[in-house]
Amino acid sequence: MTKSWKQALSKILQNAQRDFSGGYPHYTDPDTGTWVTLPPEQTGCLQGGKWTHGNWTAGFWPGILWLSYAYTKEEKFRKWALRSIEPLKARVRDNNTHDIGFLFYPSFVLGFELTSDQELKETALLAADILAGRFISEGKYLQAWGPSDDPNLMGSSTIDTMMNIPLLWWAYDQTGNEKYYNIAKVHAKTTLLNMIREDNSSIHLVMYKPESGQLIEEKTFQGYSNSSCWARGHSWAICGFTFAYEHTGDEEFYNAACVLSDYFIERLPNDHIPFWDFDDPAIPRSPKDSSAAAIGAYGMLKLGNLAGEYSAKYAKSAQYILTSLNNNYVDHDNLTEGIVNHGCYSNPHKEGVDSCLIFGDYFYLNALNQESSI
C-alpha cells in the first residue's frame, strides 16, 4: 500500500462511519472542516431568474468507496458503496441536467465494473439514455442545463459536459448501440470547434441557437469573467478530450488534449497547483483550486499512457502536480473530513472556497491509480 493511499484510506474509513443518509458530501465547511452535504434529490433550476445549482456531486462519495474496494479488496467497502448508491436511484430519470454522467459513472458504472452486478448496469444504461435524450440534433450538442424542453436553456452547453459523456462511451462499449457513440463524438466535435480559443484556453459556457448550432454567446458561471479561463473547467476539458481520443482514435481529440495540457502547464505557479481561474487579477492573492490540479493530473497521466509523441511530457508534468498535492495539500494533520485541502468550489458564489471538495478527492485517487499504471 502506498503512503498516499494509506493516508487517504484513513479518512475514507472515518467518513464511512458517518451517517450520510440525509445527503452526500459536497465540500467541507472552511471553519469546522466537516462535510457540507446535499440531499440526493436536489436538482438545479431557475428560481426567480436566478440559477440554483443542484447536487451534481452525489456520485463521487460512492465512487470513492468503489475505488477503495478496488484498491483494498475489502468487503466492507463494497457493502458501504452499495448502501451509498441506494438514494441515487431516484435521480436516474432526472432530465434537468447533463450532470447525469457525474452522478452515475462513479457510482453505478464503476460499481458494475467491479462487481458485474446487472442491476447496476441496467441503472447506468438508463442514465445514459437520459443523457443521450438531451442531444440537440440540429445544433449537434448536448444541452447542459434545465429540462430538455426549456426554451431558455436549450442552447446551453458547458465544457463540463466533456466529462459527462464518458457515460455514453461506456454505454456504447456495453451495448454496441452506435447512438451513444455518435452523440458523444458529435458533441465533442462541436465543443472542439466552439469552446477552445485560439490561445488554447477554454470557455466555460456557451449559448447556441438550438435550431442551427450557431454560437450566440460565450459566458461563465463559475469563472472570473466571460473571457477568462476557469481552471477546473480547463481540467475537465483535458480529461474529456483524452477520453474522447481513447474511445475514437480521432487525432483531433488527441491534439486538443495536448494543447489544452500545454496551456494548463504553462499557466501553473511554482507549486504546480493552479489558482481557481488563470486570469484572476488578484493572483497571487487568489484562491488555489486543488481539485483542478487533481483532475488535470489525472487527465495528463491518462494522456501519458496513450500513444503519442508528447505522452511522456504530460505524465511528467502530472507527477509534479501529484507530488505537490501529496506534500502540501493533502490533509496530513487531520484538520478536515476530506483528503485534499485548498479546493475552490465556486469563488464567485463564495461557496467552498479553500475547502476539500468531494470530486477533488475522487479524482486525486484516480490520479494516484493512473500514476501507478505508468
Short mmCIF file of C-alpha atoms in Angstrom, two decimals:
data_model
loop_
_atom_site.label_atom_id
_atom_site.label_comp_id
_atom_site.label_asym_id
_atom_site.label_seq_id
_atom_site.Cartn_x
_atom_site.Cartn_y
_atom_site.Cartn_z
CA MET A 1 0.00 0.00 0.00
CA THR A 2 1.42 3.37 -0.98
CA LYS A 3 1.78 6.10 1.64
CA SER A 4 -0.67 8.32 -0.26
CA TRP A 5 -3.37 5.65 -0.40
CA LYS A 6 -2.81 4.77 3.25
CA GLN A 7 -3.36 8.41 4.22
CA ALA A 8 -6.49 8.61 2.08
CA LEU A 9 -7.97 5.37 3.42
CA SER A 10 -7.74 6.61 6.99
CA LYS A 11 -10.06 9.49 6.04
CA ILE A 12 -12.36 7.30 3.98
CA LEU A 13 -12.77 4.86 6.87
CA GLN A 14 -13.64 7.73 9.22
CA ASN A 15 -16.23 9.08 6.80
CA ALA A 16 -17.74 5.65 6.19
CA GLN A 17 -18.72 5.53 9.87
CA ARG A 18 -20.82 8.67 9.41
CA ASP A 19 -24.50 8.63 8.55
CA PHE A 20 -24.79 10.35 5.17
CA SER A 21 -28.36 9.13 4.69
CA GLY A 22 -29.66 12.70 4.62
CA GLY A 23 -27.24 13.83 1.96
CA TYR A 24 -23.95 13.33 0.15
CA PRO A 25 -20.62 15.05 0.92
CA HIS A 26 -20.18 18.16 -1.21
CA TYR A 27 -17.42 20.38 0.23
CA THR A 28 -16.02 20.86 3.71
CA ASP A 29 -17.01 23.79 5.86
CA PRO A 30 -13.98 26.13 5.88
CA ASP A 31 -14.46 26.80 9.62
CA THR A 32 -15.23 23.33 11.00
CA GLY A 33 -13.68 21.04 8.39
CA THR A 34 -16.81 18.85 8.35
CA TRP A 35 -18.59 17.85 5.17
CA VAL A 36 -21.42 20.06 3.98
CA THR A 37 -23.94 17.66 2.45
CA LEU A 38 -26.66 17.97 -0.17
CA PRO A 39 -29.72 15.72 -0.48
CA PRO A 40 -29.57 13.35 -3.44
CA GLU A 41 -32.84 14.52 -4.99
CA GLN A 42 -31.86 18.18 -5.28
CA THR A 43 -31.64 19.40 -8.87
CA GLY A 44 -30.62 22.72 -10.33
CA CYS A 45 -33.31 25.04 -11.62
CA LEU A 46 -34.13 28.64 -12.35
CA GLN A 47 -35.86 30.34 -9.43
CA GLY A 48 -36.89 33.93 -9.86
CA GLY A 49 -34.45 34.29 -12.71
CA LYS A 50 -31.55 33.04 -10.56
CA TRP A 51 -29.86 29.72 -11.28
CA THR A 52 -29.56 27.43 -8.27
CA HIS A 53 -27.14 24.56 -8.86
CA GLY A 54 -28.23 21.19 -7.62
CA ASN A 55 -26.47 18.15 -6.27
CA TRP A 56 -24.32 17.13 -9.22
CA THR A 57 -21.64 15.73 -6.89
CA ALA A 58 -23.61 12.92 -5.24
CA GLY A 59 -21.91 10.19 -7.28
CA PHE A 60 -18.40 10.90 -6.04
CA TRP A 61 -18.69 9.60 -2.46
CA PRO A 62 -19.89 6.20 -3.76
CA GLY A 63 -17.10 6.44 -6.34
CA ILE A 64 -14.53 6.89 -3.58
CA LEU A 65 -15.90 3.82 -1.79
CA TRP A 66 -15.69 1.79 -5.02
CA LEU A 67 -12.10 2.94 -5.60
CA SER A 68 -11.30 1.91 -2.03
CA TYR A 69 -12.87 -1.50 -2.64
CA ALA A 70 -10.85 -1.91 -5.83
CA TYR A 71 -7.65 -0.96 -4.04
CA THR A 72 -8.07 -2.98 -0.83
CA LYS A 73 -10.39 -5.84 -1.93
CA GLU A 74 -12.02 -5.45 1.49
CA GLU A 75 -15.68 -6.47 1.54
CA LYS A 76 -16.74 -3.66 3.86
CA PHE A 77 -16.07 -1.07 1.14
CA ARG A 78 -18.27 -2.97 -1.31
CA LYS A 79 -21.11 -3.04 1.21
CA TRP A 80 -20.71 0.64 2.03
CA ALA A 81 -20.67 1.53 -1.66
CA LEU A 82 -23.84 -0.43 -2.38
CA ARG A 83 -25.58 1.17 0.56
CA SER A 84 -24.48 4.64 -0.52
CA ILE A 85 -25.91 4.38 -4.05
CA GLU A 86 -29.45 3.44 -2.99
CA PRO A 87 -30.72 7.03 -2.63
CA LEU A 88 -29.23 7.92 -6.03
CA LYS A 89 -31.53 5.57 -7.92
CA ALA A 90 -34.29 8.16 -7.75
CA ARG A 91 -32.18 10.50 -9.89
CA VAL A 92 -31.84 8.12 -12.82
CA ARG A 93 -34.67 9.78 -14.76
CA ASP A 94 -33.61 13.32 -13.89
CA ASN A 95 -33.94 15.26 -17.12
CA ASN A 96 -32.83 18.60 -15.70
CA THR A 97 -29.07 18.34 -16.10
CA HIS A 98 -26.16 16.99 -18.14
CA ASP A 99 -24.53 16.04 -14.83
CA ILE A 100 -26.25 12.67 -15.04
CA GLY A 101 -22.79 11.44 -16.10
CA PHE A 102 -21.12 12.77 -12.96
CA LEU A 103 -23.89 11.20 -10.88
CA PHE A 104 -23.94 7.71 -12.39
CA TYR A 105 -20.46 6.98 -13.75
CA PRO A 106 -18.56 6.95 -10.41
CA SER A 107 -21.43 5.26 -8.58
CA PHE A 108 -23.11 2.74 -10.90
CA VAL A 109 -20.70 2.26 -13.80
CA LEU A 110 -17.68 1.83 -11.55
CA GLY A 111 -19.72 -0.41 -9.27
CA PHE A 112 -20.76 -2.61 -12.19
CA GLU A 113 -17.20 -2.85 -13.48
CA LEU A 114 -16.06 -4.11 -10.07
CA THR A 115 -18.95 -6.44 -9.27
CA SER A 116 -20.65 -7.38 -12.59
CA ASP A 117 -23.95 -6.63 -10.84
CA GLN A 118 -26.51 -6.50 -13.66
CA GLU A 119 -28.85 -4.20 -11.72
CA LEU A 120 -26.10 -1.58 -11.56
CA LYS A 121 -25.52 -1.97 -15.29
CA GLU A 122 -29.21 -1.55 -16.11
CA THR A 123 -29.47 1.58 -13.99
CA ALA A 124 -26.37 3.09 -15.59
CA LEU A 125 -27.69 2.34 -19.08
CA LEU A 126 -30.96 4.05 -18.23
CA ALA A 127 -28.96 7.07 -17.07
CA ALA A 128 -27.08 7.01 -20.38
CA ASP A 129 -30.42 7.08 -22.22
CA ILE A 130 -31.49 10.13 -20.23
CA LEU A 131 -28.22 11.88 -21.06
CA ALA A 132 -28.49 10.94 -24.73
CA GLY A 133 -32.00 12.36 -24.72
CA ARG A 134 -30.52 15.81 -24.09
CA PHE A 135 -28.85 15.81 -27.50
CA ILE A 136 -29.94 18.72 -29.69
CA SER A 137 -29.57 17.08 -33.10
CA GLU A 138 -29.89 20.27 -35.16
CA GLY A 139 -27.28 22.06 -33.08
CA LYS A 140 -25.05 18.98 -32.62
CA TYR A 141 -24.52 19.35 -28.86
CA LEU A 142 -25.82 18.10 -25.52
CA GLN A 143 -27.91 20.61 -23.62
CA ALA A 144 -26.25 21.39 -20.29
CA TRP A 145 -28.91 22.84 -18.05
CA GLY A 146 -32.61 22.71 -17.45
CA PRO A 147 -35.38 20.47 -18.78
CA SER A 148 -34.80 19.47 -22.38
CA ASP A 149 -37.92 21.36 -23.45
CA ASP A 150 -36.99 24.62 -21.69
CA PRO A 151 -36.61 27.21 -24.49
CA ASN A 152 -34.46 29.47 -22.30
CA LEU A 153 -31.89 26.77 -21.58
CA MET A 154 -31.97 24.58 -24.69
CA GLY A 155 -29.00 26.50 -26.08
CA SER A 156 -26.76 25.95 -23.04
CA SER A 157 -23.57 23.93 -23.32
CA THR A 158 -20.61 23.80 -20.95
CA ILE A 159 -17.07 22.48 -21.02
CA ASP A 160 -18.00 20.24 -18.07
CA THR A 161 -20.11 18.07 -20.38
CA MET A 162 -16.91 16.62 -21.83
CA MET A 163 -16.56 14.73 -18.54
CA ASN A 164 -20.18 13.60 -18.52
CA ILE A 165 -20.02 11.88 -21.91
CA PRO A 166 -17.78 9.05 -20.63
CA LEU A 167 -21.13 7.58 -19.55
CA LEU A 168 -22.05 7.44 -23.25
CA TRP A 169 -18.70 5.92 -24.28
CA TRP A 170 -19.26 3.22 -21.65
CA ALA A 171 -22.85 2.58 -22.81
CA TYR A 172 -21.62 2.07 -26.38
CA ASP A 173 -18.96 -0.39 -25.19
CA GLN A 174 -21.61 -2.36 -23.30
CA THR A 175 -24.32 -2.43 -25.94
CA GLY A 176 -22.75 -1.73 -29.32
CA ASN A 177 -25.54 0.81 -29.87
CA GLU A 178 -23.99 3.47 -32.08
CA LYS A 179 -26.44 6.07 -30.80
CA TYR A 180 -24.28 6.57 -27.71
CA TYR A 181 -21.03 6.68 -29.66
CA ASN A 182 -22.30 9.11 -32.27
CA ILE A 183 -23.83 11.54 -29.78
CA ALA A 184 -20.65 11.61 -27.69
CA LYS A 185 -18.41 12.10 -30.71
CA VAL A 186 -20.56 14.77 -32.34
CA HIS A 187 -20.83 16.70 -29.08
CA ALA A 188 -17.05 16.51 -28.62
CA LYS A 189 -16.53 17.82 -32.18
CA THR A 190 -18.89 20.74 -31.54
CA THR A 191 -17.12 21.53 -28.26
CA LEU A 192 -13.75 21.38 -30.01
CA LEU A 193 -14.96 23.84 -32.61
CA ASN A 194 -16.53 26.36 -30.26
CA MET A 195 -15.04 26.12 -26.77
CA ILE A 196 -11.27 26.22 -27.27
CA ARG A 197 -9.88 29.67 -28.04
CA GLU A 198 -7.01 30.41 -30.41
CA ASP A 199 -4.60 30.68 -27.46
CA ASN A 200 -5.75 27.18 -26.33
CA SER A 201 -7.60 28.46 -23.27
CA SER A 202 -11.09 27.07 -22.74
CA ILE A 203 -14.51 28.66 -22.49
CA HIS A 204 -16.75 27.58 -19.64
CA LEU A 205 -20.23 28.15 -21.07
CA VAL A 206 -21.69 28.94 -24.47
CA MET A 207 -25.19 29.56 -25.73
CA TYR A 208 -26.22 28.21 -29.13
CA LYS A 209 -29.21 28.63 -31.35
CA PRO A 210 -30.70 25.14 -30.91
CA GLU A 211 -32.15 25.03 -34.39
CA SER A 212 -28.79 25.63 -36.08
CA GLY A 213 -25.98 25.31 -33.56
CA GLN A 214 -24.94 28.89 -34.28
CA LEU A 215 -22.83 30.26 -31.43
CA ILE A 216 -24.60 33.19 -29.78
CA GLU A 217 -22.59 34.00 -26.66
CA GLU A 218 -19.58 32.98 -24.57
CA LYS A 219 -20.25 33.07 -20.83
CA THR A 220 -19.19 31.67 -17.49
CA PHE A 221 -20.98 30.56 -14.34
CA GLN A 222 -18.06 29.85 -12.03
CA GLY A 223 -15.12 31.58 -13.71
CA TYR A 224 -13.76 35.09 -13.17
CA SER A 225 -15.19 36.55 -16.38
CA ASN A 226 -16.69 35.56 -19.70
CA SER A 227 -13.28 35.93 -21.34
CA SER A 228 -11.18 34.26 -18.62
CA CYS A 229 -10.05 30.64 -18.32
CA TRP A 230 -11.60 28.88 -15.33
CA ALA A 231 -9.04 26.33 -14.13
CA ARG A 232 -11.38 23.50 -13.22
CA GLY A 233 -13.29 23.80 -16.47
CA HIS A 234 -9.99 23.61 -18.31
CA SER A 235 -9.07 20.45 -16.44
CA TRP A 236 -12.46 18.92 -17.34
CA ALA A 237 -11.57 19.61 -20.97
CA ILE A 238 -8.15 17.93 -20.68
CA CYS A 239 -9.75 14.78 -19.28
CA GLY A 240 -12.73 14.87 -21.59
CA PHE A 241 -10.76 15.10 -24.83
CA THR A 242 -8.36 12.43 -23.58
CA PHE A 243 -11.33 10.09 -23.07
CA ALA A 244 -12.66 11.08 -26.50
CA TYR A 245 -9.36 10.15 -28.14
CA GLU A 246 -9.17 6.89 -26.21
CA HIS A 247 -12.60 5.83 -27.44
CA THR A 248 -12.43 7.06 -31.04
CA GLY A 249 -8.75 7.21 -32.05
CA ASP A 250 -9.55 10.60 -33.61
CA GLU A 251 -6.29 12.59 -33.80
CA GLU A 252 -8.19 15.89 -33.45
CA PHE A 253 -9.15 14.88 -29.94
CA TYR A 254 -5.59 13.86 -29.10
CA ASN A 255 -4.26 17.18 -30.38
CA ALA A 256 -6.90 19.04 -28.36
CA ALA A 257 -5.93 17.22 -25.17
CA CYS A 258 -2.27 18.07 -25.86
CA VAL A 259 -2.72 21.80 -26.47
CA LEU A 260 -5.09 22.11 -23.52
CA SER A 261 -2.49 20.38 -21.34
CA ASP A 262 0.23 22.69 -22.66
CA TYR A 263 -1.84 25.73 -21.70
CA PHE A 264 -2.52 24.28 -18.24
CA ILE A 265 1.15 23.51 -17.60
CA GLU A 266 2.37 26.88 -18.84
CA ARG A 267 -0.01 28.76 -16.54
CA LEU A 268 0.84 26.86 -13.35
CA PRO A 269 2.59 28.72 -10.50
CA ASN A 270 5.76 27.45 -8.85
CA ASP A 271 3.99 24.86 -6.69
CA HIS A 272 2.23 23.36 -9.76
CA ILE A 273 -1.27 23.92 -8.29
CA PRO A 274 -3.44 26.35 -10.29
CA PHE A 275 -5.28 29.33 -8.97
CA TRP A 276 -9.04 28.92 -9.33
CA ASP A 277 -9.05 31.00 -12.53
CA PHE A 278 -5.92 31.53 -14.59
CA ASP A 279 -6.91 35.14 -15.29
CA ASP A 280 -8.00 36.38 -11.87
CA PRO A 281 -6.24 39.78 -11.48
CA ALA A 282 -5.92 39.10 -7.72
CA ILE A 283 -3.25 36.43 -8.37
CA PRO A 284 -1.12 35.63 -6.34
CA ARG A 285 -3.58 36.53 -3.55
CA SER A 286 -6.27 34.46 -5.21
CA PRO A 287 -7.62 31.07 -4.02
CA LYS A 288 -5.97 27.92 -5.29
CA ASP A 289 -8.03 25.00 -6.59
CA SER A 290 -6.53 21.66 -5.70
CA SER A 291 -9.44 19.89 -7.41
CA ALA A 292 -8.44 21.42 -10.75
CA ALA A 293 -4.92 20.15 -10.11
CA ALA A 294 -6.14 16.62 -9.33
CA ILE A 295 -8.43 16.49 -12.37
CA GLY A 296 -5.76 17.91 -14.64
CA ALA A 297 -3.15 15.48 -13.31
CA TYR A 298 -5.49 12.55 -13.87
CA GLY A 299 -6.16 13.64 -17.45
CA MET A 300 -2.48 14.16 -18.25
CA LEU A 301 -1.46 10.84 -16.70
CA LYS A 302 -4.13 9.13 -18.76
CA LEU A 303 -2.89 11.02 -21.81
CA GLY A 304 0.61 9.88 -20.91
CA ASN A 305 -0.50 6.26 -21.11
CA LEU A 306 -1.77 6.69 -24.66
CA ALA A 307 0.37 6.52 -27.78
CA GLY A 308 1.73 9.87 -28.84
CA GLU A 309 4.92 11.82 -29.33
CA TYR A 310 4.44 14.01 -26.26
CA SER A 311 2.92 11.49 -23.85
CA ALA A 312 5.94 11.33 -21.51
CA LYS A 313 5.94 15.11 -21.20
CA TYR A 314 2.41 15.18 -19.83
CA ALA A 315 2.95 12.26 -17.50
CA LYS A 316 5.99 14.00 -16.01
CA SER A 317 4.10 17.27 -15.52
CA ALA A 318 1.26 15.39 -13.86
CA GLN A 319 3.68 13.71 -11.49
CA TYR A 320 4.98 17.14 -10.41
CA ILE A 321 1.38 18.13 -9.65
CA LEU A 322 0.74 14.95 -7.67
CA THR A 323 3.94 15.40 -5.68
CA SER A 324 2.87 18.92 -4.74
CA LEU A 325 -0.61 17.73 -3.79
CA ASN A 326 0.84 14.95 -1.64
CA ASN A 327 3.37 17.18 0.10
CA ASN A 328 1.46 20.42 0.52
CA TYR A 329 -2.29 19.92 0.04
CA VAL A 330 -3.24 16.52 1.43
CA ASP A 331 -4.62 16.94 4.96
CA HIS A 332 -1.83 15.23 6.86
CA ASP A 333 -2.84 16.99 10.10
CA ASN A 334 -6.37 15.58 10.09
CA LEU A 335 -7.99 19.02 10.28
CA THR A 336 -10.88 18.19 7.95
CA GLU A 337 -13.01 15.24 6.90
CA GLY A 338 -11.70 15.49 3.35
CA ILE A 339 -8.47 14.26 1.81
CA VAL A 340 -7.15 17.19 -0.24
CA ASN A 341 -7.28 20.73 1.16
CA HIS A 342 -7.46 24.08 -0.63
CA GLY A 343 -10.04 23.34 -3.27
CA CYS A 344 -12.26 26.11 -4.57
CA TYR A 345 -15.83 25.09 -5.34
CA SER A 346 -17.13 28.49 -6.51
CA ASN A 347 -15.27 31.69 -5.82
CA PRO A 348 -17.89 33.96 -7.46
CA HIS A 349 -20.60 32.49 -5.21
CA LYS A 350 -18.32 32.27 -2.15
CA GLU A 351 -19.08 28.59 -1.69
CA GLY A 352 -16.50 26.05 -0.65
CA VAL A 353 -13.58 28.46 -1.06
CA ASP A 354 -10.45 26.93 0.49
CA SER A 355 -12.21 23.63 1.21
CA CYS A 356 -11.90 19.94 0.48
CA LEU A 357 -14.14 19.02 -2.46
CA ILE A 358 -15.59 15.53 -2.80
CA PHE A 359 -14.84 15.38 -6.53
CA GLY A 360 -11.33 16.68 -5.89
CA ASP A 361 -10.77 13.73 -3.57
CA TYR A 362 -12.25 11.31 -6.12
CA PHE A 363 -10.03 12.47 -8.99
CA TYR A 364 -6.99 12.62 -6.73
CA LEU A 365 -7.45 8.89 -6.03
CA ASN A 366 -7.94 8.23 -9.73
CA ALA A 367 -4.72 10.11 -10.44
CA LEU A 368 -2.85 8.01 -7.86
CA ASN A 369 -4.11 4.85 -9.59
CA GLN A 370 -3.25 6.19 -13.03
CA GLU A 371 0.26 7.12 -11.90
CA SER A 372 0.85 3.61 -10.60
CA SER A 373 -0.01 2.17 -14.02
CA ILE A 374 2.72 4.07 -15.88
#
